[in-house]
CSV table of C-alpha atoms in Angstrom, one decimal:
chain,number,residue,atom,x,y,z
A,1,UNK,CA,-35.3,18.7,-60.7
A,2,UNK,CA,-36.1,21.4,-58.3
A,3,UNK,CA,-38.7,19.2,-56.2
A,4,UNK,CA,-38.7,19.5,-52.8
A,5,UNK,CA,-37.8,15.4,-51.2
A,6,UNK,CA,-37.4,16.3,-48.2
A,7,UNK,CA,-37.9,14.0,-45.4
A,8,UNK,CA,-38.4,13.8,-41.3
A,9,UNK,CA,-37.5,11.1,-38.8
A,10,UNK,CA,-40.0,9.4,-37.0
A,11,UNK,CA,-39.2,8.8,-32.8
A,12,UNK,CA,-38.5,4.9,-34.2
A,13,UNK,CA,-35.7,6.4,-36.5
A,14,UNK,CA,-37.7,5.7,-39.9
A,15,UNK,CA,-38.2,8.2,-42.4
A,16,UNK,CA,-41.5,9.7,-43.0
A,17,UNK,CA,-42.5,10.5,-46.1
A,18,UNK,CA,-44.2,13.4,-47.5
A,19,UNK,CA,-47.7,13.4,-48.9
A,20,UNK,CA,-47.8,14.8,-52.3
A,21,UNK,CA,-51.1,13.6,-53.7
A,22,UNK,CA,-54.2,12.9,-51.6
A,23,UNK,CA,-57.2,11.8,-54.1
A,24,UNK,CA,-60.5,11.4,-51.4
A,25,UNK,CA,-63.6,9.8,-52.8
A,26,UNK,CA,-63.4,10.9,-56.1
A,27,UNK,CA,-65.9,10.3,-57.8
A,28,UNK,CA,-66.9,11.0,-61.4
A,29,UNK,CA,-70.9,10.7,-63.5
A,30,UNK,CA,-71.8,11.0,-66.9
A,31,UNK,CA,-75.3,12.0,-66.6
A,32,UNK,CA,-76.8,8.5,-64.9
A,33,UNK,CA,-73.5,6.5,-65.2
A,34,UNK,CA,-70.7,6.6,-62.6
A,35,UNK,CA,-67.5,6.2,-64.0
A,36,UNK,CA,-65.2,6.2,-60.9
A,37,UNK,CA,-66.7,5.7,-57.0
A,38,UNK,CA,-65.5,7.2,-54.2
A,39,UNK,CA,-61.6,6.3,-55.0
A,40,UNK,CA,-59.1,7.3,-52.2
A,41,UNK,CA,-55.7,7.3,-53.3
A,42,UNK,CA,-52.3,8.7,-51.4
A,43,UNK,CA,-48.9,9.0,-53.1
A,44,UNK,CA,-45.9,9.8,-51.1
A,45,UNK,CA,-42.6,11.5,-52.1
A,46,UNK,CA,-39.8,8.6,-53.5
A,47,UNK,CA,-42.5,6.1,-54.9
A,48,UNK,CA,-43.8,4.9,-57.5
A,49,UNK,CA,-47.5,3.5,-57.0
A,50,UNK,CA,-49.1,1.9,-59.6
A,51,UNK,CA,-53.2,1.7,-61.1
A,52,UNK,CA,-54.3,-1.0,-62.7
A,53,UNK,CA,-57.8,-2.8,-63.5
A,54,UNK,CA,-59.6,-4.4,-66.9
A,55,UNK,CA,-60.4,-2.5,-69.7
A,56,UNK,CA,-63.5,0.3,-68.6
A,57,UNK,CA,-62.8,0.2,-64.8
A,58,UNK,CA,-62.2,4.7,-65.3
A,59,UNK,CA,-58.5,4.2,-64.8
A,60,UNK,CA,-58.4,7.4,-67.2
A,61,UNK,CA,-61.0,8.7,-65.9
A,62,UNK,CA,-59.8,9.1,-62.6
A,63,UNK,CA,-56.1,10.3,-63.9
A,64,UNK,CA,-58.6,13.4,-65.9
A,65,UNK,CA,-59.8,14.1,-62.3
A,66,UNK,CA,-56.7,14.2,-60.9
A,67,UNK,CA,-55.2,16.6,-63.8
A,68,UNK,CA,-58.1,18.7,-63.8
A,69,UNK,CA,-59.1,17.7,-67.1
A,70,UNK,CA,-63.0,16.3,-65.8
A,71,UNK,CA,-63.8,18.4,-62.5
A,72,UNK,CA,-65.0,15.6,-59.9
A,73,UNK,CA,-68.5,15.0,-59.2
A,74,UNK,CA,-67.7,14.3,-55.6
A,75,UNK,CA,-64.6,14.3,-53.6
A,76,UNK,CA,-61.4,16.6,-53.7
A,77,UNK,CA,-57.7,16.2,-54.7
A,78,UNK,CA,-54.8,17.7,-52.9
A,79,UNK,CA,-51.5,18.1,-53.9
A,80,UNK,CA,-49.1,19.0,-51.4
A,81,UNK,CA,-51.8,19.8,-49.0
A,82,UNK,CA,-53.6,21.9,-51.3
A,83,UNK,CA,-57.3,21.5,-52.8
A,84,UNK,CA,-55.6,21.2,-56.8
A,85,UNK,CA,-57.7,24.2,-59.1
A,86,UNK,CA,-60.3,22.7,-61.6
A,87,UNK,CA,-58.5,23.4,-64.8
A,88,UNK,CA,-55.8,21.7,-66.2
A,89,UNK,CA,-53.0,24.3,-67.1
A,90,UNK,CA,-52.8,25.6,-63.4
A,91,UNK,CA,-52.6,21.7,-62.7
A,92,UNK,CA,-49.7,21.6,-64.4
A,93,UNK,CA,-48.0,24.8,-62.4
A,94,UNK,CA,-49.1,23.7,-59.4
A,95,UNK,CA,-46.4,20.4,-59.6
A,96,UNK,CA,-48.5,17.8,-61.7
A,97,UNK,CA,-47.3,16.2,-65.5
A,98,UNK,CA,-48.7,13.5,-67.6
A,99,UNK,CA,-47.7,11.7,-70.3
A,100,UNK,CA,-51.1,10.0,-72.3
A,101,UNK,CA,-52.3,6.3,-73.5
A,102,UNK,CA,-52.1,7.8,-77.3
A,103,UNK,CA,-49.3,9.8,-78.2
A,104,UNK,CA,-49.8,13.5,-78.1
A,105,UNK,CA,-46.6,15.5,-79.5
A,106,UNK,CA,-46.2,18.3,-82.1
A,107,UNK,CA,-46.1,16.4,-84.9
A,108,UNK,CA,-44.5,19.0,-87.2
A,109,UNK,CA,-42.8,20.8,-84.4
A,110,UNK,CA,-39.0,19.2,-83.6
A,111,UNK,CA,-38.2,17.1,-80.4
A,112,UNK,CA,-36.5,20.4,-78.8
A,113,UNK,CA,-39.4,22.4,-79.4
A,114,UNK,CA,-41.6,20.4,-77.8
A,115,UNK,CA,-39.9,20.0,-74.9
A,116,UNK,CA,-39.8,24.0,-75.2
A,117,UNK,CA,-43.2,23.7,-75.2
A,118,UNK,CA,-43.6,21.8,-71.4
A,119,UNK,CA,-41.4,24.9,-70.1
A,120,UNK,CA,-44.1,27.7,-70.4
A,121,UNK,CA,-45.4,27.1,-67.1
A,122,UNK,CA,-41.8,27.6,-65.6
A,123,UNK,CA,-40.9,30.8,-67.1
A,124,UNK,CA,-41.5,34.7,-66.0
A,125,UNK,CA,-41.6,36.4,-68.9
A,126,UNK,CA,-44.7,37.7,-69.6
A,127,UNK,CA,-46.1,39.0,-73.3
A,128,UNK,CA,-44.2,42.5,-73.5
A,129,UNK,CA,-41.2,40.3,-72.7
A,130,UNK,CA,-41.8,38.1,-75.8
A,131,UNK,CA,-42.6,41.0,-78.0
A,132,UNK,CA,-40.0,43.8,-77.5
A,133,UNK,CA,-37.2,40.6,-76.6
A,134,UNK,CA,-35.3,42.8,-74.2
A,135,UNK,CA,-32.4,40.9,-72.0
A,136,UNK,CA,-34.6,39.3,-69.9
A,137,UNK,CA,-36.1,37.3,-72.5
A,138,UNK,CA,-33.1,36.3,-74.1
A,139,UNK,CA,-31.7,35.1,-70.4
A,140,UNK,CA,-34.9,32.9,-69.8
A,141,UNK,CA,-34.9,31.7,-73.6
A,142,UNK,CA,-31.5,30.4,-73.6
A,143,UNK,CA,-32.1,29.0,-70.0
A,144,UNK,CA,-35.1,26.9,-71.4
A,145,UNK,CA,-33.3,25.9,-73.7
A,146,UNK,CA,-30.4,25.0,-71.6
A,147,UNK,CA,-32.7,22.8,-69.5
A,148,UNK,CA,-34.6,21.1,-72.0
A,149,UNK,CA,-31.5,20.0,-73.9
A,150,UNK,CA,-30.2,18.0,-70.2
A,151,UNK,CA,-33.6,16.4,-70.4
A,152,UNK,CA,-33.0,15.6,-74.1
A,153,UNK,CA,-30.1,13.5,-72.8
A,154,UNK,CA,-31.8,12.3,-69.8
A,155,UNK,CA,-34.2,10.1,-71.9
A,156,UNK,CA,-31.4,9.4,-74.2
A,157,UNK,CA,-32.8,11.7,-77.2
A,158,UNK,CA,-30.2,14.8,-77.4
A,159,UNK,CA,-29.1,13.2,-80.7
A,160,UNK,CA,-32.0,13.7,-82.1
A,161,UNK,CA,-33.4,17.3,-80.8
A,162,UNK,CA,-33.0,18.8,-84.2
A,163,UNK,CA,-35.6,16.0,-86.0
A,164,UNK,CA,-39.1,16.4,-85.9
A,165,UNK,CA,-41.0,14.4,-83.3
A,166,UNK,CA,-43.3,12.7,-86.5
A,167,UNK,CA,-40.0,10.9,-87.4
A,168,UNK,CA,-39.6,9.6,-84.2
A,169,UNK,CA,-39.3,5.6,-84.0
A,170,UNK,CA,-42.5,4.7,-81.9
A,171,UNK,CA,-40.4,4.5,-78.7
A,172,UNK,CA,-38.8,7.3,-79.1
A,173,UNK,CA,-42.0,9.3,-79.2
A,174,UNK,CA,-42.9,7.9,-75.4
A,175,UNK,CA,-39.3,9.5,-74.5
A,176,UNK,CA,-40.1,12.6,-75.6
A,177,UNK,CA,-44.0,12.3,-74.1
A,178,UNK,CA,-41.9,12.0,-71.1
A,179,UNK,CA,-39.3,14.6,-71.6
A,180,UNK,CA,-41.9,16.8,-72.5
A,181,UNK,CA,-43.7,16.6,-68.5
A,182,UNK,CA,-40.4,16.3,-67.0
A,183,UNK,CA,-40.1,20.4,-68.4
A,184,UNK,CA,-42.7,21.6,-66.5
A,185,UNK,CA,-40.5,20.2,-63.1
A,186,UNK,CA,-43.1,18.3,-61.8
A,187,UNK,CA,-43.6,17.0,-58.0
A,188,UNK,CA,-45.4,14.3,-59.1
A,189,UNK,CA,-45.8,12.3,-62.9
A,190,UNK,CA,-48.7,10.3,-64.1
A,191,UNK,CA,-47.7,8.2,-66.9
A,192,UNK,CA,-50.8,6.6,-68.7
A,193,UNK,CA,-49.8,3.3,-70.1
A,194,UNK,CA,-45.9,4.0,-70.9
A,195,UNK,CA,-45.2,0.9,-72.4
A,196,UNK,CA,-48.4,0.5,-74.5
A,197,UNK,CA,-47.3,-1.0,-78.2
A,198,UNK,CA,-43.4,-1.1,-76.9
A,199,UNK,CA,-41.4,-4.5,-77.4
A,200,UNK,CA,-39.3,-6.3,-74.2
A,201,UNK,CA,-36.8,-3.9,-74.9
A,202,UNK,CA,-38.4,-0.8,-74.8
A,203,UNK,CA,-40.6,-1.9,-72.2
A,204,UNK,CA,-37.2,-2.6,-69.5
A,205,UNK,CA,-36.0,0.7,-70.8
A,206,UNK,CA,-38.6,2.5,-69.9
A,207,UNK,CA,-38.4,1.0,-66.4
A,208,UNK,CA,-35.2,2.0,-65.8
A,209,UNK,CA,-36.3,5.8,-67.0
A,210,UNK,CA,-38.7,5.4,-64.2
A,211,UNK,CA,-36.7,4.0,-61.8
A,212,UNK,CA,-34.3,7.1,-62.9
A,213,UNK,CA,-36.9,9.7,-62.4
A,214,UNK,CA,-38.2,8.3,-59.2
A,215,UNK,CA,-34.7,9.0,-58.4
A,216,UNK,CA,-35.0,12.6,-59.4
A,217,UNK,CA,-37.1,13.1,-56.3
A,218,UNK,CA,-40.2,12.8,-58.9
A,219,UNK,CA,-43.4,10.4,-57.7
A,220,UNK,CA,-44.8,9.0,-60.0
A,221,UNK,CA,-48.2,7.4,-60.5
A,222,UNK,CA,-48.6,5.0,-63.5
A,223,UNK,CA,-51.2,3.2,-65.3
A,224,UNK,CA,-50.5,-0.1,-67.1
A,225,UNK,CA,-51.9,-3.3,-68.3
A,226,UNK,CA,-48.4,-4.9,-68.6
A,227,UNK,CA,-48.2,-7.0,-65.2
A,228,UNK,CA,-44.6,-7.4,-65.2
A,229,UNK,CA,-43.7,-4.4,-65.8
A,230,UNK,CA,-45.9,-2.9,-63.2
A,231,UNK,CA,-45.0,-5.5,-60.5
A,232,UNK,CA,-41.6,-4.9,-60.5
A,233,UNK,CA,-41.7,-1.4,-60.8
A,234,UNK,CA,-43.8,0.0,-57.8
A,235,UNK,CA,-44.0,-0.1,-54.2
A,236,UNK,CA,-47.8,0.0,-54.0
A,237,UNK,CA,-50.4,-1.4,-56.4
A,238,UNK,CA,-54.2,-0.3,-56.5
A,239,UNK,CA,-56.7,-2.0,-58.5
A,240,UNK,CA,-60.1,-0.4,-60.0
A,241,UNK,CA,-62.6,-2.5,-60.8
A,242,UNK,CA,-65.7,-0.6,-62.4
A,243,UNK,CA,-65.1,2.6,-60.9
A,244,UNK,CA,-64.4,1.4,-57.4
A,245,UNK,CA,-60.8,0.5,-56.1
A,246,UNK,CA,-60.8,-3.1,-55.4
A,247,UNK,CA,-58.1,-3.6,-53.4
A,248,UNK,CA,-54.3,-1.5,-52.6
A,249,UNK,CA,-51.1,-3.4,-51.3
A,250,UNK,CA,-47.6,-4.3,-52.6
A,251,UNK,CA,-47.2,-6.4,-55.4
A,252,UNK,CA,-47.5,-9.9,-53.5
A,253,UNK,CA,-50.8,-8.7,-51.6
A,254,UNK,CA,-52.5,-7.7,-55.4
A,255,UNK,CA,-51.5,-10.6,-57.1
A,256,UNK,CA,-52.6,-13.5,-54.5
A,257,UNK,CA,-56.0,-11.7,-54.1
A,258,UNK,CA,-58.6,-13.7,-55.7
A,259,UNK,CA,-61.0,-11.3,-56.8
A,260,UNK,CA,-58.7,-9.4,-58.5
A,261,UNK,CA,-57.9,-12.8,-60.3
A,262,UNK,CA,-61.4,-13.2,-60.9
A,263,UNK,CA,-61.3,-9.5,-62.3
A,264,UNK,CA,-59.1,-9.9,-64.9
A,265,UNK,CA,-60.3,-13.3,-65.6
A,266,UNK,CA,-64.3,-11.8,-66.6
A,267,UNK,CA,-65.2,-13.9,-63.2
A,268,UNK,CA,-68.0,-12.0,-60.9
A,269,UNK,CA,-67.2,-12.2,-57.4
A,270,UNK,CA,-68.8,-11.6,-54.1
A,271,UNK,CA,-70.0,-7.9,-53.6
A,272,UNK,CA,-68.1,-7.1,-56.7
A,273,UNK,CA,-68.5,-2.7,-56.8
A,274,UNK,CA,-70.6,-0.9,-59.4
A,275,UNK,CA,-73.4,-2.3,-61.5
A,276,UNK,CA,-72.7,-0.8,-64.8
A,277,UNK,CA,-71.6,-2.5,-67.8
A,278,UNK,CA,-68.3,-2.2,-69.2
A,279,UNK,CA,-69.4,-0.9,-72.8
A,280,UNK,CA,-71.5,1.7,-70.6
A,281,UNK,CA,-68.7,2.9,-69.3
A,282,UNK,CA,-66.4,3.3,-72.7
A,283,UNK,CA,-69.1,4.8,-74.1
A,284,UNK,CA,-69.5,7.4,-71.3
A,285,UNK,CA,-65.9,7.8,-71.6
A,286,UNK,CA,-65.6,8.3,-75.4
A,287,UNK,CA,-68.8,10.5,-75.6
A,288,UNK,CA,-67.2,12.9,-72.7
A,289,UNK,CA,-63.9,13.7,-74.1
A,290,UNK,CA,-62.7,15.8,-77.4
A,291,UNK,CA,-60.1,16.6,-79.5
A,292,UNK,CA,-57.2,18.7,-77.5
A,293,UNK,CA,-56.2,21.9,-79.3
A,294,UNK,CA,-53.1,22.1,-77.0
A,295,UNK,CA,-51.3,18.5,-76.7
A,296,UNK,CA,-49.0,19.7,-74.6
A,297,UNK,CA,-49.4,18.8,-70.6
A,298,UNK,CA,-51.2,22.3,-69.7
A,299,UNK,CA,-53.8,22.3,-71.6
A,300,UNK,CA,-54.9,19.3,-72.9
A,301,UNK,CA,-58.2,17.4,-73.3
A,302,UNK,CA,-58.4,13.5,-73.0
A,303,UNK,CA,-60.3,11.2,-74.0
């Protein structure tokens, strides 16, 4: 992967790591309802920090602000130091992938053209280069392809590049979700519920393909509702609880915290954030998103 991992040494001797998203009180309204609260949220280069929370705390929500898919009502994300652009394509080329919670492939296209597809951002030639297919187009065509095909076998799909990505087993099609981001040769990868619908299985495969990309130099911020999988898989844990983060710590400081017990559990608890209902909050969420045209990681519209 051609990110940039990089590290310093601190006077003690430790390494420092590099901050490669800085999300600062982000905060996101459907007309009267706030769907996400003043969330601040720092990944660092080499880890893997995960996002959890019940069902309708804007854990999407927040991922479409940090994609450029919804344009914060408040607050600012930074990548790398840099405010990120509002739109979701220059996202993409500025270092940020994502997979989604529902599949989004092309159907009828096969599994090497749509990781074909995640490469656009990464490629020079421009449209007189695609139409009079001089040289230079054929170099950066078969470069592509050379590239996509080592991410083919990364996920473990190279056997299958000629198939169409609707006959994909179910798993299979999460790969390739992945594959598909991993083109684009992100700094940092937000997977949305990766192991959503998978069996035991899948689910410890596709923690060692994390575990695998983390070790790419890629962070990677993930959203889950499998508690295993999540505690064993990241360094730092952040919960959301109706829009507001609730608490952020390693795995033992999440789990022995009582009001994220109580969260899960339906429980209220003392000072607990926002004061919205959790249907309010699917419904915002459902009413503000449409139908992509592009599924592919540049240009796509969630939910």
């Amino acid at each position: 992967m051609t990110t940039d991992t990089s590290t310093t040494d601190t006077p003690g001797g430790t390494p420092s790591r590099e901050t490669v998203l800085d999300a600062r009180g982000v905060t996101m309204r459907f007309g009267g309802l706030t769907a996400v609260r003043g969330v601040d949220l720092t990944v660092n280069s080499g880890e893997i920090v995960g996002l959890i929370g019940p069902n309708g705390a804007g854990k999407t929500t927040f991922f479409n602000c940090l994609t450029g898919l919804y344009v914060p009502t408040e607050g600012e994300v930074r990548y790398r130091g840099r405010v990120l652009p509002p739109t979701s394509f220059k996202v993409t080329a500025a270092g940020i992938a994502r997979t989604f919670q529902n599949i989004r492939l092309f159907s009828n296209m096969t599994v090497l053209e749509n990781v074909l597809v995640g490469r656009h951002t990464r490629t020079k030639e421009g449209f007189w280069s695609a139409v009079l297919r001089g040289p230079g187009f054929h170099r950066a065509e078969a470069a592509s392809r050379e590239r996509a095909g080592e991410l083919l076998a990364f996920v473990g799909l190279a056997h299958k590049a000629d198939h169409l990505a609707r006959n994909l087993p179910y798993g299979e099609q999460r790969k390739l979700e992945i594959a598909r981001a991993l083109a684009s040769e992100p700094g940092l990868l937000l997977l949305d519920e990766p192991t959503a619908g998978m069996n035991p299985q899948e689910t410890r495969a596709t923690e060692e393909l994390v575990f695998a990309i983390r070790d790419q130099g890629i962070a990677v911020l993930v959203i889950e509702h499998d508690m295993r999988f999540i505690f064993n898989l990241c360094d730092r844990v952040a919960v959301l609880v109706q829009g507001e983060k609730l608490i952020e710590g390693d795995s033992a400081t999440v789990q022995g915290d009582e009001r994220v017990i109580a969260a899960y559990l339906g429980e209220p608890f003392e000072n607990a954030p926002g004061a919205e209902e959790l249907a309010e909050v699917e419904a915002a969420e459902a009413h503000a998103g449409a139908t992509p045209t592009d599924p592919a990681a540049t240009k796509e519209n969630d939910r």
